[in-house]
Coordinates of C-alpha atoms in Angstrom, one line a residue:
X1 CA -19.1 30.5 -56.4
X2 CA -16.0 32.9 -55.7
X3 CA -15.6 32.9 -52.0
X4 CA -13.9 36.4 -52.2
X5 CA -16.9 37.7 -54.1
X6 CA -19.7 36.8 -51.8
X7 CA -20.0 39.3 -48.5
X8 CA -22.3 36.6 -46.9
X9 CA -19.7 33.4 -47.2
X10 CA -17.0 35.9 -45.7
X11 CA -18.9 36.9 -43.1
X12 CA -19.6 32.9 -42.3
X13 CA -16.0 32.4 -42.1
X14 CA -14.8 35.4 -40.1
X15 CA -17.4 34.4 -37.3
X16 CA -16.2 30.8 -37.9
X17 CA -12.3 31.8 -37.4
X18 CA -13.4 34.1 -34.4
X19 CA -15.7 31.6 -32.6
X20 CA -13.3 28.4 -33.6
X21 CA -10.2 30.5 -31.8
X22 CA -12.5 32.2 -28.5
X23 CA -13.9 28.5 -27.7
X24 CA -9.9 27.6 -27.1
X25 CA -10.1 29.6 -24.1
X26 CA -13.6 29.4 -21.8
X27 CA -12.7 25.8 -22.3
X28 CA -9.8 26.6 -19.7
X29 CA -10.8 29.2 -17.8
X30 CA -14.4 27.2 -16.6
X31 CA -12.9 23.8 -15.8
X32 CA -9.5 25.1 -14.6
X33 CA -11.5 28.2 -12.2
X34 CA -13.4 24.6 -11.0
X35 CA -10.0 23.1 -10.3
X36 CA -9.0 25.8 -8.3
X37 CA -11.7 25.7 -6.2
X38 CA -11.3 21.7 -5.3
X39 CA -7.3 22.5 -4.7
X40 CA -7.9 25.7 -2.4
X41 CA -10.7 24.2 -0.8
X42 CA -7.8 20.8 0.4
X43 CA -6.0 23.2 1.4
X44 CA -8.0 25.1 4.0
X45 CA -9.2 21.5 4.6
X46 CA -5.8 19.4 5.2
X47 CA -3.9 22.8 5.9
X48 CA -1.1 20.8 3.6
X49 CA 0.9 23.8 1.7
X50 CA 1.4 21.9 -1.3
X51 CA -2.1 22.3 -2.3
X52 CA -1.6 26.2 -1.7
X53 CA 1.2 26.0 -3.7
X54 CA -1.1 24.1 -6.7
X55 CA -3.4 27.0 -6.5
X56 CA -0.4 30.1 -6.5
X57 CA 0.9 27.6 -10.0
X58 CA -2.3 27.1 -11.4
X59 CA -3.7 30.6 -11.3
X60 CA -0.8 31.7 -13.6
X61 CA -1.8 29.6 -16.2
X62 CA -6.0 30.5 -15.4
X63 CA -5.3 34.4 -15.7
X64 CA -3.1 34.0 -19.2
X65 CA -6.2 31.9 -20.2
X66 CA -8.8 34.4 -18.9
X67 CA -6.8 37.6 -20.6
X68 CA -6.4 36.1 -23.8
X69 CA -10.7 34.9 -23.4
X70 CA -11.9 37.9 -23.2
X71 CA -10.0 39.8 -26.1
X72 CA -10.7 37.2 -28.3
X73 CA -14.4 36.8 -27.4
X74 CA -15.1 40.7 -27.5
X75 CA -15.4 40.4 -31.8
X76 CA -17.8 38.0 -31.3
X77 CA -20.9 40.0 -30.2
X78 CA -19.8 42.8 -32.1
X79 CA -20.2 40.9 -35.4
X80 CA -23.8 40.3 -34.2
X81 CA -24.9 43.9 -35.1
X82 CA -22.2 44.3 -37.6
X83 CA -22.3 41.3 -39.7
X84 CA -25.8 39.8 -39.0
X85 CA -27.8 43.0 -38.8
X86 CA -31.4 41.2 -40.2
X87 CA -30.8 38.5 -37.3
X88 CA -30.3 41.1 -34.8
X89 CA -33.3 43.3 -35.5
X90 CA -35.8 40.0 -35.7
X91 CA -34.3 38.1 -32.4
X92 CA -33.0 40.9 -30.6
X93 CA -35.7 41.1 -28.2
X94 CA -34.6 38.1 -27.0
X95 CA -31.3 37.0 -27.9
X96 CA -30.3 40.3 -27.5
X97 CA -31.4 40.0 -23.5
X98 CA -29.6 36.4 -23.1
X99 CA -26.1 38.2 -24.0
X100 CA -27.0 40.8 -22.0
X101 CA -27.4 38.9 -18.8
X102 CA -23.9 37.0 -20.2
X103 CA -22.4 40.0 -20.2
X104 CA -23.8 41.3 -16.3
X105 CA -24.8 38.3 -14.6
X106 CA -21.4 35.9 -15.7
X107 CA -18.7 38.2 -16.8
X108 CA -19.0 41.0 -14.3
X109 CA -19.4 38.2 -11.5
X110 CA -16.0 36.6 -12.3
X111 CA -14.3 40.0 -13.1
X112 CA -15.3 41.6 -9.7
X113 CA -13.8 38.4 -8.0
X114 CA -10.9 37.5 -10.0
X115 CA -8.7 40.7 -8.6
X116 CA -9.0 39.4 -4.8
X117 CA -8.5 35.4 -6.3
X118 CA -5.0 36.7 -7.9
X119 CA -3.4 39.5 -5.7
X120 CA -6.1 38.8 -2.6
X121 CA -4.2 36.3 -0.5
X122 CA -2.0 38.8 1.6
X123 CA -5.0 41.0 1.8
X124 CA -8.5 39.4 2.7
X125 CA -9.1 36.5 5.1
X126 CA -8.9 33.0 4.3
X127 CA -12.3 32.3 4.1
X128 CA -13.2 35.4 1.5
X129 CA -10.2 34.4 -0.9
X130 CA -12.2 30.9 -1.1
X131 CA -15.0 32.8 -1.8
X132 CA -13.9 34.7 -4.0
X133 CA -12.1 31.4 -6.5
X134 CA -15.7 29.9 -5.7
X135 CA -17.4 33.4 -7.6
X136 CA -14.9 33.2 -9.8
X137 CA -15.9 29.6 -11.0
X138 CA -19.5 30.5 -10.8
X139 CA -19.2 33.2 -13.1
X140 CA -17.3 31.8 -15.7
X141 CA -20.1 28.5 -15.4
X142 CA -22.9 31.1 -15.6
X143 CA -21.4 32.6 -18.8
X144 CA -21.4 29.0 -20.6
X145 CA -24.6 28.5 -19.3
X146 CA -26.1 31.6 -21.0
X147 CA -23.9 31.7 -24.3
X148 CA -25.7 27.8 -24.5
X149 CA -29.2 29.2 -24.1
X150 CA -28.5 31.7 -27.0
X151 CA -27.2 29.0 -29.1
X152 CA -29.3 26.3 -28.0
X153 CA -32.2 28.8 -28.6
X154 CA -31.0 28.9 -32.4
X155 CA -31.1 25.0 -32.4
X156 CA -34.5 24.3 -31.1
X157 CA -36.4 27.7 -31.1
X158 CA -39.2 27.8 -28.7
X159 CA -40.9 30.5 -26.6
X160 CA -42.4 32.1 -29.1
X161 CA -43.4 32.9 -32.8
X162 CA -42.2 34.8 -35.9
X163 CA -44.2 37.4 -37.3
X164 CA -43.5 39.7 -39.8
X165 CA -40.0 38.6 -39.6
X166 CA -39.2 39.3 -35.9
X167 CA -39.5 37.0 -33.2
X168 CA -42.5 37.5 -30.2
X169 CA -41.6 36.0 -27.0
X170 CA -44.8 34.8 -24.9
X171 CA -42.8 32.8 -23.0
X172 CA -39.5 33.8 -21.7
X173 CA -38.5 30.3 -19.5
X174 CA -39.8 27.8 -22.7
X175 CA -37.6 29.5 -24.5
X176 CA -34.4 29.8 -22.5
X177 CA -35.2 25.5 -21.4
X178 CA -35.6 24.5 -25.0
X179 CA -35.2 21.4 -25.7
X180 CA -31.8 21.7 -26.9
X181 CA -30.4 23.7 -23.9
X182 CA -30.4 20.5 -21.5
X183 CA -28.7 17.9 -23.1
X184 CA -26.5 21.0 -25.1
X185 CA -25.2 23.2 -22.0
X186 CA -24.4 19.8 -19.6
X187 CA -22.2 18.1 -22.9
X188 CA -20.1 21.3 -23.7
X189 CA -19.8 22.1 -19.8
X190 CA -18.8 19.0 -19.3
X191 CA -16.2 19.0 -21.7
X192 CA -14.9 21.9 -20.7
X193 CA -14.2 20.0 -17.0
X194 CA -13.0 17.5 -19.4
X195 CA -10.4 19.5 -21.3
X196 CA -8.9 20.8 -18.2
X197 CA -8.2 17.3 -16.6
X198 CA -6.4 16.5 -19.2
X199 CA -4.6 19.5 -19.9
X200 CA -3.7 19.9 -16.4
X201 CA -2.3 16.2 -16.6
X202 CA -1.2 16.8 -19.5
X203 CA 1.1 19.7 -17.9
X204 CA 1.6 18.0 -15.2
X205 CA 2.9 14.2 -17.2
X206 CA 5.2 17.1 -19.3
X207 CA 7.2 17.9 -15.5
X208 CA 7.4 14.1 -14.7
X209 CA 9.0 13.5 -17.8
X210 CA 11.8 16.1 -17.5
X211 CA 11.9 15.0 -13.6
X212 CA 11.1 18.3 -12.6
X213 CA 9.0 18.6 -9.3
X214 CA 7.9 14.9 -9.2
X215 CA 6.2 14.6 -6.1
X216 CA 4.3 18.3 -6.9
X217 CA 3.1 17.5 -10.3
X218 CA 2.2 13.5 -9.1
X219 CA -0.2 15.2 -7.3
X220 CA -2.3 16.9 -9.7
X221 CA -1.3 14.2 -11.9
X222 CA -3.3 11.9 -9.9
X223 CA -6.2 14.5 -9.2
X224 CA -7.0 14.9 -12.7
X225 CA -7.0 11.3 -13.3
X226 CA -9.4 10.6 -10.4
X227 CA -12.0 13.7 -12.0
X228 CA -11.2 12.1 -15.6
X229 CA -12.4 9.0 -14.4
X230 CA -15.3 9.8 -13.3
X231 CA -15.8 12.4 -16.4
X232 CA -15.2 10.6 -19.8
X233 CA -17.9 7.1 -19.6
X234 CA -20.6 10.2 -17.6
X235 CA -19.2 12.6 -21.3
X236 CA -20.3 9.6 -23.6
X237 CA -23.4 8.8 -22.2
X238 CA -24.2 12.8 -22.3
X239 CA -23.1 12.5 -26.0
X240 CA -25.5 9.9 -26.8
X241 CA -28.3 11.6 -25.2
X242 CA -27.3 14.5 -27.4
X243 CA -27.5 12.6 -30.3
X244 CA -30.9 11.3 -29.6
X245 CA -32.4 14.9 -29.2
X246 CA -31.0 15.7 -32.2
X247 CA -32.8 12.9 -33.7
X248 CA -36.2 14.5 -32.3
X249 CA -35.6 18.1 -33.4
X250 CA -32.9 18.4 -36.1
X251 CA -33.6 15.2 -38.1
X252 CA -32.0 16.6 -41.3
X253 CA -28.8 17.5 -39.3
X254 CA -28.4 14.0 -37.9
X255 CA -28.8 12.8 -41.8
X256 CA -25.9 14.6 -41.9
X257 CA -24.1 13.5 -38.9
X258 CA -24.5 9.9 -40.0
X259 CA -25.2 10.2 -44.0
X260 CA -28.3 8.1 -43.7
X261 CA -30.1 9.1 -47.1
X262 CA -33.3 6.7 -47.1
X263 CA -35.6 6.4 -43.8
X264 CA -35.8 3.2 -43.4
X265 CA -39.4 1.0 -43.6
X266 CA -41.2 -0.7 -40.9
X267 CA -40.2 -3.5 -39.8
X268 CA -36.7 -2.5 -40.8
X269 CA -33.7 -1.4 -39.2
X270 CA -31.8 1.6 -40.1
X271 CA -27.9 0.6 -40.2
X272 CA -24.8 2.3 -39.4
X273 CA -21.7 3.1 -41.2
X274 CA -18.1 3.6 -39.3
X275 CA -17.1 5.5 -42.5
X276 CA -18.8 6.5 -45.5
X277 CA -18.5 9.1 -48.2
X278 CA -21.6 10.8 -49.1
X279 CA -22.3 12.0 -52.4
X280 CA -25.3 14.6 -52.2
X281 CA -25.8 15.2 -55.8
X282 CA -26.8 11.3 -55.6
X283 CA -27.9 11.7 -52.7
X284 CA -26.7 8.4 -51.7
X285 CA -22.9 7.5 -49.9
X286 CA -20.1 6.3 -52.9
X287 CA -19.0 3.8 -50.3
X288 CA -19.6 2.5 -46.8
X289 CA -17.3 1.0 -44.5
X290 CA -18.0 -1.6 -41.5
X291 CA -21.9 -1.4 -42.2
X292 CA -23.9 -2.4 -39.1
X293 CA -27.1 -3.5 -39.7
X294 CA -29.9 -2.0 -37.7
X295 CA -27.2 0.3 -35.8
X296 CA -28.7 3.5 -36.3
X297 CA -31.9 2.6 -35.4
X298 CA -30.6 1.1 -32.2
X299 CA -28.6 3.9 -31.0
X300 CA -31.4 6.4 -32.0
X301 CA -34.7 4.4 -31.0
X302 CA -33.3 2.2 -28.5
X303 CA -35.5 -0.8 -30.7
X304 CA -33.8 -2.6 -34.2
X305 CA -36.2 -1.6 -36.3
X306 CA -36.9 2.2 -34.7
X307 CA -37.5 4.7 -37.9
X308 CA -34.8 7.1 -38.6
X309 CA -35.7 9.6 -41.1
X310 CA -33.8 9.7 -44.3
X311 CA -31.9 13.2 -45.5
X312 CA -33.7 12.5 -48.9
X313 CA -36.7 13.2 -46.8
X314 CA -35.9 16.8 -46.9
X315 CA -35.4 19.5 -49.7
X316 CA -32.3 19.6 -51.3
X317 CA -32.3 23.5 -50.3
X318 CA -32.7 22.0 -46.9
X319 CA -30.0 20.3 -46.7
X320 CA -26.9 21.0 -44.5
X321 CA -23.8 20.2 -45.8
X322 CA -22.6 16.4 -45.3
X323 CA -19.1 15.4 -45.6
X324 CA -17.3 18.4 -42.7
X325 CA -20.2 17.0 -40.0
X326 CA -19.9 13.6 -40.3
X327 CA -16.0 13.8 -40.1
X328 CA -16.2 16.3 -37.8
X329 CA -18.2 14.2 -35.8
X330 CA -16.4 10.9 -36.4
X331 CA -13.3 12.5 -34.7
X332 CA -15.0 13.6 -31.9
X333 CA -16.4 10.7 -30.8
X334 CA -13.1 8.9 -31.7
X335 CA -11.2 11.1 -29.3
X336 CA -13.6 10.9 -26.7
X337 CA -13.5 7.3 -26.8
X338 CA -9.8 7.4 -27.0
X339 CA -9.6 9.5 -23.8
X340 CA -11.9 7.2 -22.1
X341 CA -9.5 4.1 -23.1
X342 CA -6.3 6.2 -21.8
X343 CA -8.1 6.5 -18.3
X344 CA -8.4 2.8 -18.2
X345 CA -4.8 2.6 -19.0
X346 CA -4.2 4.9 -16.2
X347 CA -6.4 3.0 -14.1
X348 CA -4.6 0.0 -14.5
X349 CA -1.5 1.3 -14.4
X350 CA -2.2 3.2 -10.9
X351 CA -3.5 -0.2 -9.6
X352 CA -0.3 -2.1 -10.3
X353 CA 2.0 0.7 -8.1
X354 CA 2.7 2.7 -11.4
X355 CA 1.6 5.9 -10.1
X356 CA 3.8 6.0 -7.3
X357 CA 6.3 9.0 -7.0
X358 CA 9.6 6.5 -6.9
X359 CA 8.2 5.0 -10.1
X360 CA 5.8 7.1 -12.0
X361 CA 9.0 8.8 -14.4
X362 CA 9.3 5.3 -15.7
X363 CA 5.4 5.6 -16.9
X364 CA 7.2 7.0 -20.1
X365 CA 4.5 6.0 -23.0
X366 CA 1.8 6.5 -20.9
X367 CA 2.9 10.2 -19.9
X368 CA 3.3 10.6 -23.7
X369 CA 0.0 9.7 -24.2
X370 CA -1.2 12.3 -21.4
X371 CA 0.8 14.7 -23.2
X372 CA -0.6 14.0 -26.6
X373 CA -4.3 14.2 -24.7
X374 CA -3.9 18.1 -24.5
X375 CA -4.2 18.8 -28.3
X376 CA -6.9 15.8 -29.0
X377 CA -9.0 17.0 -25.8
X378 CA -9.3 20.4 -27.3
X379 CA -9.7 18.9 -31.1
X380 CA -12.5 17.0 -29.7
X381 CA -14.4 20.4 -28.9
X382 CA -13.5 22.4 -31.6
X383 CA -15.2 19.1 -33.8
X384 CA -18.0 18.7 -31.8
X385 CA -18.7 22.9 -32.2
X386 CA -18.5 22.3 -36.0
X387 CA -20.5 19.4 -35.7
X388 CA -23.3 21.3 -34.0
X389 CA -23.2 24.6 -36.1
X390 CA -22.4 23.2 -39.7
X391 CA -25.4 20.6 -38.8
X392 CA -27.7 23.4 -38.3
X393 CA -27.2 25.1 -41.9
X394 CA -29.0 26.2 -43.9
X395 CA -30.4 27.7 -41.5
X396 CA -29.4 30.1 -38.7
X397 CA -32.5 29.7 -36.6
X398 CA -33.5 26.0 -37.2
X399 CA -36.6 26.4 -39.4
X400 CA -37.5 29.5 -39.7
X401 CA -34.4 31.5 -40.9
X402 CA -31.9 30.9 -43.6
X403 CA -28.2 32.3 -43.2
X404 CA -29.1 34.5 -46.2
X405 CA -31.9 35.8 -45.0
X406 CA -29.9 36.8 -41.4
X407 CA -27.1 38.7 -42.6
X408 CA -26.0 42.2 -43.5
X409 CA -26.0 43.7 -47.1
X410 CA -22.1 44.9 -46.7
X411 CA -19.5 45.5 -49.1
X412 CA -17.4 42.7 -49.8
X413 CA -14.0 44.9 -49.3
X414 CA -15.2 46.0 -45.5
X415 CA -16.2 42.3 -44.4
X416 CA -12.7 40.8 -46.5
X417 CA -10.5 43.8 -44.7
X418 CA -12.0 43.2 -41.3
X419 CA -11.7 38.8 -41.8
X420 CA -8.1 39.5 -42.4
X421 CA -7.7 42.0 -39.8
X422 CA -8.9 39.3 -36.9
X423 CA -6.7 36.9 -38.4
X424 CA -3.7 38.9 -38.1
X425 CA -4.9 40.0 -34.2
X426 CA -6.1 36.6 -33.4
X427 CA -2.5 35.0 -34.6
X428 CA -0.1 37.3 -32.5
X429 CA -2.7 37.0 -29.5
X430 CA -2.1 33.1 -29.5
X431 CA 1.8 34.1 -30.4
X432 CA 1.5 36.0 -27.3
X433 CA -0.3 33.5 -25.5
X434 CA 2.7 30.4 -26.0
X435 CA 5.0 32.9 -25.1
X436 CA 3.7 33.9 -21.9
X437 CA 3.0 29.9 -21.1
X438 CA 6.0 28.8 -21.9
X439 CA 7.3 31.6 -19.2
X440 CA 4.7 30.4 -16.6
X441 CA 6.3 26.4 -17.2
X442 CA 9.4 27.3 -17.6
X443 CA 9.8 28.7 -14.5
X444 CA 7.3 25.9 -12.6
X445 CA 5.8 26.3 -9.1
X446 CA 7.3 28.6 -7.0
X447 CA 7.3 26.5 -3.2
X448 CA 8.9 29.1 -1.2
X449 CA 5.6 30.7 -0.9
X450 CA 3.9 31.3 2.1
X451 CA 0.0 31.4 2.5
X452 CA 0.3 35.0 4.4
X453 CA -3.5 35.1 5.3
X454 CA -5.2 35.4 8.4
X455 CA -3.3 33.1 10.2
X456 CA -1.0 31.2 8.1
X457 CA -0.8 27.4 8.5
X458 CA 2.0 25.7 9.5
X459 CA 4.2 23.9 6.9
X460 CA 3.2 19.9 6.6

């Protein structure tokens, strides 16, 4: 099929490109708006200025992030009534309200507040400015939380029935707790925590290298490694529980995710593959590597010889596509394991004196490797998202409504113009984006500031 000729493929990839490049930046702005929070909140607690000073260097970086958020995630609901018309009209009693309440109940929350958390501290007291990073945080939370009932809805609908083609709520909670939302929302908030520890270490390994502020950027350098701690073993066991729900509800898209074609008899264990290439006109995988026998069953079941149903179970027409998910999700769980192995690293190194300010700069390979975190942190996410939306094809609403049957009859010259238009935006708003960073580190943490509040503490 000729991709340029088919208004429906294009329309797939223009919401892939827009959603693939959005998800770069509520990553950021909920885990770093969290960060802030911890960092003002030491400082009204220890009254120590550096920890004032974190927050004044930090908040740069959070209000780029935030900017560059919401112009890129704007496209993204527009497309809804643009390029998926059908889907609108038969969910948009619902889905319609859950973006709604994104849009009043999250956005407008941390919009109100973010003006006093960036230009307040001269003006309001103390006390209100921590309120306001704490709204500030809450909102942006609040908006992942809804965005995951929408999409988590899609996943496991529930709350209702079709007819006629349009979807009748009966019951409104059921369907925003579907079974996908619990385990979904806590894994992708939770990475987002996750992505910000290491990109603020990250940042932070980057000035120890170049022995710029050493004793400033230790300490958030050690922060994030404390949270990250803490974060990647509670990430993997969210992960598996993940992966057992989709089990339960999507069995054809965790065929996919592991390319397990046969479902395997009692008595019988299904087994695992580390790397395999499936082949789905055979409907069988070419070849396997590092075969476990009875693994799948195992990590599924919790039992050897637990039943995991087979792709071949299902329709060809009901089958997602194979090879991009199970890479996809290979690499995410690689990197995630990765991550977890560099905090043990740290751990050890911290334990033997490594961390120290007279000695960290010598920590060179292991600041590389916090460095290097930043890029697979985010590559993790951006895996897992194709993981969890490439899994769910052919269908748009698992089970009840094909891609084709969701989208709008448009020209193919409006949807190509208007794919080629966001990439042309969406690459000089991330051109903008480095340049504007790379002004923000270049220039580093400016500790001449005073906290000129209510009554300002006294230097420590």
């Amino acid at each position: 099929m000729d991709i340029m000729n088919d208004s429906i493929t294009l329309s797939r990839l223009q919401f892939a490109l827009t959603t693939i490049f959005h998800i770069i930046w509520p990553l950021l702005s909920i885990g770093l708006s969290i960060f802030l929070v911890f960092m003002e909140a030491m400082w009204l607690k220890t009254r120590e200025i550096a920890y004032y000073h974190h927050v004044r260097f930090w908040s740069k970086l959070f209000a780029l992030n935030f900017a560059v958020g919401v112009v890129s995630g704007i496209p993204l609901e527009f497309q809804f009534g643009a390029n998926w018309e059908r889907f609108s009209t038969s969910t948009g009693g619902f889905f319609g309200a859950i973006l709604g309440f994104e849009g009043a109940m999250a956005f407008m929350l941390e919009a109100a507040f973010l003006y006093i958390m960036l230009f307040g501290w001269k003006r309001v007291p103390r006390g209100l400015h921590l309120l306001s990073t704490c709204m500030v945080a809450l909102g942006a939370s609040l908006s992942a939380f809804w965005i995951l009932v929408a999409n988590s809805w899609m996943q496991t609908p529930a709350g209702g029935h079709f007819e006629n083609g349009v979807f009748v709520l009966t019951d409104f909670w059921e369907a925003v707790f579907n079974p996908d939302l619990p385990w979904g929302f806590s894994h992708m908030w939770v990475a987002c925590l996750e992505t910000t520890l290491f990109a603020v270490g990250g940042v932070s390994a980057w000035y120890i290298l170049r022995r710029r502020n050493v004793e400033f950027f230790t300490r958030s350098f050690k922060v994030a490694v404390v949270a990250a701690i803490l974060l990647t073993p509670f990430q993997i066991w969210l992960g598996d529980g993940s992966g057992v729900t989709v089990a339960r509800h999507q069995p054809a898209k965790l065929g996919a995710l592991e390319a397990h074609w046969r479902t395997n008899p009692p008595g019988q264990g299904a087994p695992w593959s580390l790397l395999a290439w499936p082949n789905r006109d055979k409907q069988e995988n070419d070849w396997t590597f590092l075969n476990i026998p009875d693994g799948l069953s195992l990590l599924l079941t919790r039992s050897f010889d637990g039943e995991v149903k087979g792709l071949s179970e299902f329709p060809r027409e009901d089958q997602p596509p194979i090879v991009i998910p199970y890479y996809a999700f290979r690499i995410m769980v690689a990197i995630g394991f990765g991550l977890f192995f560099l905090m043990l690293w740290t751990l050890w190194v911290w334990r033997k004196g490594g961390l120290r300010t007279d000695r960290i700069t010598g920590q060179k390979w292991l600041l590389w490797a916090w460095i290097g975190s930043i890029p697979s942190a985010y590559i993790a996410v951006e895996t897992g998202w194709v993981t969890r939306e490439v899994g769910r094809l052919p269908w748009i609403i698992y089970g009840h409504m094909r891609v084709e049957d969701a989208a709008s009859n448009l020209p193919v010259s409006t949807v190509a113009a208007s794919l080629a238009a966001y990439f042309i935006v969406y690459s000089l708003l991330f051109v903008i984006f480095l340049y504007f960073a790379r002004r923000i580190l270049k220039k580093g943490p400016d500790l001449s500031q005073d906290p000129l509040v209510d009554r300002p503490f006294k230097r420590s």
